[in-house]
Amino acid sequence: MTPRKILITNNTLDLRAGSEMYALDLARELRDRGFAPMAFSTVLGDVAAELRLLTVPVTDDLRSMTLPPDVIHGQHHLETMAALEHFPGVPAIYLCHGWLPWEEIPPIHPRIFRYVAVDETVRDRLLFEHGISAGKVEVILNFVDLDRFPQRQRPLPERAGRALVYSNDLANGPVIDMIRAACGQRGISLDLRGFSTGSALTDPEHFLGQYDIVFARGRSAIEALAAGAAVIPITTEKFGPMVTVENLDELRTMNFGIRAVKEAMSAAGILREIDRYDASDATAVTGRVRSVAGIDAAVDALGRLYEEAIVWDSGKVEVASERAAVAGYLQWIAGALKGRVIGMTYAPALRRRVDALANEVERLEAERRSLSDEVEALRSSVAPLENEKATLQALLAKAESENRDWQRSVRGRAITLVRKLFWR
């Protein structure tokens, strides 16, 4: 049987980020199962090079493909729509990875057989923000390649000694300072790895097992759990609870992501979660993750969708409905891109205005400080005058009292003298 040709699209195939690594792991597994995966993106780089090392064809120009795929595995709307238009009649599934990214907005097209969400949060985005019918949406939770991420051989220590912030978004700053302060209170050393620090892990499978606690989210959290570490989910501003046997299943349906992190970052909060570290519980979590979150089950589900999409008669999709979908998409993307272009066009002027306002605020603040200093100086100069006034008032009161006494004394002596003169 001729291998099924699966075209995987992605926004970029450059840096080793979330959807890029999903595409890489998926392509590797599909190849090992006898499929014929291939990849398309307009931005190629390190991940594209790794795919080629796996003998997975990669292109940034669909015109280079002389045979159509059997199924389009779409990730990100621009690349997915390009592939749908270039290969008429080919069915697709669309996989949405995130709640926030603009690139993850699902395209609406009649040849998209199913929309796949990597967690319940993303499922809600598809259903309630983009009008995808419930019958066309499936949830296939994120996975980890268990062969690539083996479980650590040494047992976790009773007291954690090493921790890692495993994130492409976090760099040294207030958030890392809070995490470092919390770790320091418990004698835990902290490392930081990711693009934002210029120290991305190209082979995290060789490092994650060296840490007792890992701060991560999404697939990074799943990889750390599978490798044997205790995990505390974090983003750039918030954190979630230490992953335990009790909360694992719930946090996994959230992909250890945006819904799993609810508390504002603080050293006290992080310290509280660090203190929940329990080596035996963390080891049990690892065992559970390795039993339910492996790549096999996820690719089994995707493979089933590929086959169903091929059997589904997408050839009966009316040309008019396709044209309407493409026209609607172009209208939307034109508005979105124009908004971005306009924003970029006016950004310098807006930045200058913001800078001018900031300078004015700074000037007024300096003037306020100057006036405050002047008021304080006046207050300082008034104090001696107030003291002198009080002294003079006291002297005046004394003089008036003495004057009244003197007048009484003079009056008394005059009366006595008159009496002596006239009443002898």
Coordinates of C-alpha atoms in Angstrom, one line a residue:
M1 CA 0.0 0.0 0.0
T2 CA 1.3 3.4 -0.9
P3 CA 2.1 5.4 2.2
R4 CA -0.3 8.2 3.2
K5 CA 1.2 11.5 2.4
I6 CA 0.6 14.0 5.2
L7 CA 1.4 17.6 4.7
I8 CA 2.1 19.4 8.0
T9 CA 1.9 23.2 7.9
N10 CA 3.2 25.6 10.5
N11 CA 3.8 29.3 11.0
T12 CA 7.6 28.7 11.2
L13 CA 10.0 25.8 11.2
D14 CA 12.8 27.7 12.7
L15 CA 13.2 28.0 16.5
R16 CA 12.5 25.0 18.8
A17 CA 9.2 26.4 20.1
G18 CA 5.9 24.7 20.9
S19 CA 4.1 24.1 17.6
E20 CA 7.4 23.6 15.8
M21 CA 8.4 20.8 18.2
Y22 CA 4.9 19.3 17.9
A23 CA 5.4 19.2 14.1
L24 CA 8.8 17.7 14.5
D25 CA 7.8 15.0 16.9
L26 CA 4.6 14.2 14.9
A27 CA 6.6 13.9 11.6
R28 CA 9.1 11.6 13.2
E29 CA 6.4 9.3 14.6
L30 CA 4.5 9.3 11.3
R31 CA 7.6 8.4 9.4
D32 CA 8.3 5.5 11.9
R33 CA 4.7 4.3 11.3
G34 CA 5.1 4.1 7.6
F35 CA 3.4 7.4 6.7
A36 CA 5.0 9.9 4.3
P37 CA 5.1 13.1 6.3
M38 CA 6.2 16.4 4.7
A39 CA 6.3 19.9 6.0
F40 CA 5.5 23.4 4.7
S41 CA 6.3 26.9 6.2
T42 CA 7.3 30.2 4.7
V43 CA 10.0 30.5 7.5
L44 CA 12.6 27.7 7.6
G45 CA 15.4 27.3 10.0
D46 CA 16.7 24.9 12.7
V47 CA 13.5 22.7 12.9
A48 CA 13.4 22.4 9.1
A49 CA 17.0 21.2 9.2
E50 CA 16.1 18.6 11.8
L51 CA 13.2 17.4 9.7
R52 CA 15.4 17.0 6.7
L53 CA 17.8 14.9 8.8
L54 CA 14.8 12.7 9.5
T55 CA 14.4 12.5 5.7
V56 CA 11.1 14.4 6.0
P57 CA 10.7 16.7 2.9
V58 CA 10.4 20.4 3.8
T59 CA 9.5 23.3 1.5
D60 CA 8.7 27.0 1.8
D61 CA 7.1 27.0 -1.7
L62 CA 4.1 24.7 -2.4
R63 CA 4.8 24.9 -6.1
S64 CA 7.8 22.6 -5.5
M65 CA 5.5 19.7 -4.6
T66 CA 4.7 17.8 -7.8
L67 CA 2.3 15.4 -6.0
P68 CA -0.6 16.4 -3.8
P69 CA -0.8 15.1 -0.2
D70 CA -3.5 12.8 0.9
V71 CA -4.4 14.9 3.9
I72 CA -3.3 18.4 5.1
H73 CA -2.5 18.5 8.8
G74 CA -3.0 22.3 9.2
Q75 CA -1.4 24.3 11.9
H76 CA -1.9 28.1 11.7
H77 CA -4.4 29.7 9.4
L78 CA -2.2 31.4 6.7
E79 CA -0.3 28.2 5.9
T80 CA -3.3 26.0 6.2
M81 CA -5.4 28.2 3.7
A82 CA -2.4 28.4 1.3
A83 CA -2.2 24.6 1.3
L84 CA -6.0 24.2 0.8
E85 CA -6.0 26.5 -2.1
H86 CA -2.9 25.0 -3.7
F87 CA -4.2 21.4 -3.5
P88 CA -7.9 21.4 -4.6
G89 CA -10.0 18.4 -3.4
V90 CA -7.5 17.5 -0.6
P91 CA -9.2 17.2 2.8
A92 CA -7.6 18.7 5.9
I93 CA -7.7 18.7 9.7
Y94 CA -6.8 21.8 11.6
L95 CA -5.0 21.6 14.9
C96 CA -5.2 24.6 17.3
H97 CA -2.5 24.9 19.9
G98 CA -3.3 28.0 21.9
W99 CA -5.9 30.3 23.4
L100 CA -4.3 33.6 22.7
P101 CA -2.0 33.6 19.6
W102 CA -3.3 35.3 16.5
E103 CA -1.7 32.6 14.3
E104 CA -3.9 30.0 16.0
I105 CA -7.2 31.5 14.8
P106 CA -9.0 28.7 13.0
P107 CA -9.7 29.2 9.3
I108 CA -13.2 28.4 8.1
H109 CA -13.2 26.1 5.0
P110 CA -15.5 23.4 3.9
R111 CA -12.6 20.9 3.3
I112 CA -11.5 21.0 6.9
F113 CA -12.9 17.7 8.1
R114 CA -12.1 18.2 11.8
Y115 CA -10.8 20.8 14.1
V116 CA -8.5 19.4 16.8
A117 CA -7.8 21.2 20.2
V118 CA -4.9 20.3 22.3
D119 CA -6.9 21.0 25.5
E120 CA -10.3 22.0 26.8
T121 CA -9.4 25.6 26.9
V122 CA -8.6 25.7 23.1
R123 CA -11.8 23.6 22.5
D124 CA -13.8 26.5 24.1
R125 CA -12.0 28.9 21.8
L126 CA -13.1 26.9 18.7
L127 CA -16.7 26.4 19.9
F128 CA -17.5 29.8 21.5
E129 CA -15.4 32.3 19.7
H130 CA -15.2 31.0 16.2
G131 CA -18.4 29.2 15.6
I132 CA -17.1 25.8 14.9
S133 CA -19.8 23.2 15.5
A134 CA -19.3 20.7 18.3
G135 CA -19.5 17.8 15.8
K136 CA -16.4 19.0 14.0
V137 CA -14.2 19.5 17.1
E138 CA -12.1 16.9 18.9
V139 CA -9.7 17.2 21.8
I140 CA -6.4 15.3 21.5
L141 CA -4.4 16.2 24.5
N142 CA -0.7 17.1 24.1
F143 CA 1.8 14.3 24.3
V144 CA 5.4 13.5 25.1
D145 CA 7.8 11.3 23.1
L146 CA 8.6 8.7 25.9
D147 CA 11.5 7.3 23.9
R148 CA 13.1 10.7 23.6
F149 CA 12.4 11.7 27.3
P150 CA 13.3 8.7 29.5
Q151 CA 12.6 8.7 33.2
R152 CA 15.4 9.7 35.4
Q153 CA 17.3 6.8 36.9
R154 CA 18.1 8.3 40.3
P155 CA 15.1 8.6 42.6
L156 CA 14.1 12.1 43.6
P157 CA 15.7 13.3 46.8
E158 CA 13.5 13.8 49.9
R159 CA 14.4 17.5 49.9
A160 CA 14.6 19.3 46.5
G161 CA 18.1 20.7 45.7
R162 CA 17.9 21.8 42.1
A163 CA 15.3 23.7 40.2
L164 CA 14.9 24.9 36.6
V165 CA 12.8 27.5 34.9
Y166 CA 12.2 25.9 31.5
S167 CA 10.6 28.6 29.4
N168 CA 11.1 30.5 26.2
D169 CA 9.2 33.5 27.5
L170 CA 10.9 34.3 30.8
A171 CA 14.2 36.2 31.2
N172 CA 16.0 37.6 34.3
G173 CA 13.7 40.1 35.9
P174 CA 11.2 40.5 38.7
V175 CA 9.4 37.2 38.1
I176 CA 12.7 35.2 38.1
D177 CA 13.8 37.2 41.2
M178 CA 10.7 36.0 43.0
I179 CA 11.2 32.4 42.1
R180 CA 14.9 32.6 42.9
A181 CA 14.1 34.2 46.3
A182 CA 11.6 31.4 47.1
C183 CA 14.1 28.7 46.1
G184 CA 16.9 30.4 48.1
Q185 CA 14.8 30.2 51.3
R186 CA 14.8 26.4 50.9
G187 CA 18.4 26.1 49.8
I188 CA 17.4 25.2 46.2
S189 CA 19.7 26.3 43.4
L190 CA 17.9 27.7 40.3
D191 CA 18.8 27.6 36.6
L192 CA 17.1 29.4 33.8
R193 CA 16.9 28.1 30.2
G194 CA 15.0 29.4 27.2
F195 CA 15.2 31.7 24.2
S196 CA 14.6 34.9 26.2
T197 CA 17.9 34.3 28.1
G198 CA 19.9 33.1 25.0
S199 CA 20.3 29.7 26.6
A200 CA 17.6 27.5 24.8
L201 CA 17.9 23.8 25.4
T202 CA 18.4 22.0 22.1
D203 CA 18.4 18.7 23.8
P204 CA 16.2 19.0 26.9
E205 CA 15.8 15.3 27.2
H206 CA 19.4 15.1 28.4
F207 CA 18.9 17.8 31.1
L208 CA 15.4 17.7 32.6
G209 CA 16.1 14.5 34.6
Q210 CA 18.8 16.4 36.5
Y211 CA 16.3 18.7 38.2
D212 CA 14.1 18.0 41.2
I213 CA 11.6 20.9 40.5
V214 CA 10.8 22.4 37.1
F215 CA 8.8 25.5 36.4
A216 CA 7.2 25.2 33.0
R217 CA 3.9 25.1 31.1
G218 CA 2.3 23.3 28.1
R219 CA 4.3 20.5 26.5
S220 CA 7.4 21.7 28.4
A221 CA 5.6 20.8 31.6
I222 CA 4.6 17.4 30.2
E223 CA 8.2 16.7 29.2
A224 CA 9.5 17.6 32.7
L225 CA 6.9 15.4 34.3
A226 CA 7.8 12.5 32.1
A227 CA 11.5 12.9 32.8
G228 CA 10.8 12.6 36.6
A229 CA 10.7 16.1 37.9
A230 CA 8.1 17.7 40.1
V231 CA 6.5 20.6 38.2
I232 CA 5.0 23.9 39.1
P233 CA 3.1 25.5 36.1
I234 CA 4.1 29.1 35.4
T235 CA 3.6 31.9 32.8
T236 CA 5.2 35.3 32.6
E237 CA 2.9 36.7 35.3
K238 CA 1.2 33.8 37.1
F239 CA 1.7 30.4 38.5
G240 CA -0.4 27.3 39.3
P241 CA -0.3 24.5 41.9
M242 CA 2.4 21.9 42.2
V243 CA 1.3 19.0 40.0
T244 CA 0.2 16.1 42.2
V245 CA -1.5 12.8 41.8
E246 CA -4.7 14.5 42.9
N247 CA -4.7 17.3 40.4
L248 CA -2.8 15.8 37.5
D249 CA -5.8 14.8 35.3
E250 CA -7.5 18.2 35.7
L251 CA -4.3 20.2 35.0
R252 CA -3.6 18.0 32.0
T253 CA -7.0 18.9 30.4
M254 CA -5.8 22.5 30.7
N255 CA -2.4 21.6 29.1
F256 CA -0.8 23.0 32.2
G257 CA -1.4 26.4 30.6
I258 CA -3.4 29.6 30.9
R259 CA -6.3 28.1 32.9
A260 CA -4.0 26.2 35.2
V261 CA -2.1 29.3 36.4
K262 CA -4.4 31.6 38.4
E263 CA -2.3 33.2 41.1
A264 CA -0.3 36.4 40.6
M265 CA 3.4 35.7 40.8
S266 CA 4.9 36.2 44.3
A267 CA 7.8 34.8 46.2
A268 CA 5.5 33.7 49.1
G269 CA 3.1 31.9 46.7
I270 CA 6.0 30.1 45.0
L271 CA 7.5 29.1 48.3
R272 CA 4.1 27.6 49.3
E273 CA 4.1 25.4 46.2
I274 CA 7.8 24.4 46.7
D275 CA 6.8 23.3 50.2
R276 CA 4.3 20.9 48.6
Y277 CA 7.2 19.0 47.1
D278 CA 6.8 15.3 47.8
A279 CA 9.3 12.9 46.2
S280 CA 7.0 9.9 46.3
D281 CA 4.0 11.8 45.0
A282 CA 6.1 13.3 42.1
T283 CA 7.3 9.9 41.2
A284 CA 3.8 8.6 41.1
V285 CA 2.8 11.6 38.8
T286 CA 5.6 10.7 36.5
G287 CA 4.4 7.1 36.3
R288 CA 0.9 8.3 35.5
V289 CA 2.1 10.7 32.8
R290 CA 4.2 8.1 31.1
S291 CA 1.1 5.7 31.1
V292 CA -1.4 8.2 29.6
A293 CA 0.5 11.0 27.8
G294 CA 2.8 9.2 25.4
I295 CA 2.9 10.1 21.8
D296 CA 1.4 6.7 20.7
A297 CA -2.2 7.4 21.8
A298 CA -2.2 11.0 20.3
V299 CA -0.9 9.8 16.9
D300 CA -3.3 6.9 16.9
A301 CA -6.1 9.4 17.2
L302 CA -4.6 11.7 14.5
G303 CA -4.1 8.7 12.2
R304 CA -7.7 7.8 12.7
L305 CA -8.8 11.3 11.7
Y306 CA -6.5 11.2 8.6
E307 CA -8.1 8.0 7.4
E308 CA -11.6 9.3 8.1
A309 CA -10.8 12.5 6.2
I310 CA -9.6 10.5 3.2
V311 CA -12.8 8.4 3.2
W312 CA -14.9 11.5 3.7
D313 CA -16.0 12.6 0.3
S314 CA -14.5 16.1 0.2
G315 CA -14.8 16.0 -3.6
K316 CA -18.5 16.8 -3.2
V317 CA -17.7 20.2 -1.6
E318 CA -19.2 22.8 -3.9
V319 CA -16.8 25.2 -5.6
A320 CA -19.0 28.1 -4.7
S321 CA -18.8 27.3 -1.0
E322 CA -15.0 27.1 -1.2
R323 CA -14.8 30.4 -3.0
A324 CA -17.1 32.0 -0.4
A325 CA -14.8 30.6 2.4
V326 CA -11.7 31.9 0.7
A327 CA -13.3 35.3 0.0
G328 CA -14.4 35.5 3.6
Y329 CA -10.9 34.6 4.8
L330 CA -9.3 37.2 2.5
Q331 CA -11.6 39.9 3.7
W332 CA -10.8 39.0 7.3
I333 CA -7.1 38.7 6.8
A334 CA -7.0 42.0 4.8
G335 CA -8.6 43.8 7.7
A336 CA -6.3 42.2 10.2
L337 CA -3.2 42.8 8.3
K338 CA -4.2 46.4 7.5
G339 CA -4.8 47.0 11.2
R340 CA -1.3 45.7 11.8
V341 CA 0.2 47.8 9.0
I342 CA -1.6 50.9 10.1
G343 CA -0.5 50.3 13.6
M344 CA 3.1 49.9 12.3
T345 CA 2.7 53.1 10.2
Y346 CA 1.5 55.2 13.0
A347 CA 3.5 53.6 15.7
P348 CA 6.5 56.1 15.4
A349 CA 4.1 59.1 15.7
L350 CA 2.3 57.4 18.6
R351 CA 5.7 56.6 20.2
R352 CA 6.8 60.2 19.9
R353 CA 3.5 61.4 21.4
V354 CA 3.9 59.0 24.3
D355 CA 7.5 60.1 24.8
A356 CA 6.4 63.7 24.8
L357 CA 3.7 63.0 27.4
A358 CA 6.2 61.1 29.5
N359 CA 8.6 64.1 29.3
E360 CA 5.8 66.4 30.3
V361 CA 4.9 64.2 33.2
E362 CA 8.5 64.1 34.3
R363 CA 8.7 68.0 34.0
L364 CA 5.6 68.4 36.1
E365 CA 6.9 65.9 38.7
A366 CA 10.2 67.8 38.9
E367 CA 8.2 71.1 39.3
R368 CA 6.1 69.5 42.0
R369 CA 9.2 68.3 43.8
S370 CA 10.7 71.8 43.5
L371 CA 7.5 73.4 44.9
S372 CA 7.5 70.9 47.7
D373 CA 11.1 71.8 48.6
E374 CA 10.1 75.5 48.5
V375 CA 7.1 74.9 50.8
E376 CA 9.3 72.9 53.1
A377 CA 11.9 75.7 53.2
L378 CA 9.2 78.3 53.9
R379 CA 7.9 76.1 56.7
S380 CA 11.4 76.0 58.1
S381 CA 11.7 79.8 57.9
V382 CA 8.3 80.3 59.5
A383 CA 9.1 78.2 62.6
P384 CA 11.6 80.7 64.1
L385 CA 9.1 83.6 63.5
E386 CA 6.4 81.6 65.2
N387 CA 8.7 81.1 68.2
E388 CA 9.6 84.9 68.2
K389 CA 5.9 85.7 68.0
A390 CA 5.1 83.5 70.9
T391 CA 7.9 85.1 72.9
L392 CA 6.7 88.6 72.1
Q393 CA 3.1 87.7 73.0
A394 CA 4.3 86.4 76.3
L395 CA 6.3 89.6 76.9
L396 CA 3.3 91.7 75.9
A397 CA 1.0 89.8 78.2
K398 CA 3.5 90.3 81.1
A399 CA 3.8 94.0 80.4
E400 CA 0.0 94.4 80.3
S401 CA -0.2 92.6 83.6
E402 CA 2.5 94.7 85.2
N403 CA 0.8 97.9 83.8
R404 CA -2.5 96.8 85.4
D405 CA -0.8 96.2 88.7
W406 CA 1.0 99.6 88.6
Q407 CA -2.3 101.4 87.8
R408 CA -4.0 99.7 90.8
S409 CA -1.1 100.6 93.0
V410 CA -1.1 104.3 91.9
R411 CA -4.9 104.5 92.4
G412 CA -4.6 103.0 95.8
R413 CA -1.8 105.5 96.9
A414 CA -3.9 108.5 95.6
I415 CA -6.9 107.5 97.6
T416 CA -4.8 107.1 100.7
L417 CA -3.3 110.6 100.2
V418 CA -6.7 112.3 99.7
R419 CA -8.0 110.7 102.9
K420 CA -5.0 111.9 104.8
L421 CA -5.5 115.5 103.5
F422 CA -9.3 115.8 104.1
W423 CA -10.3 113.5 106.8
R424 CA -8.0 114.1 109.6

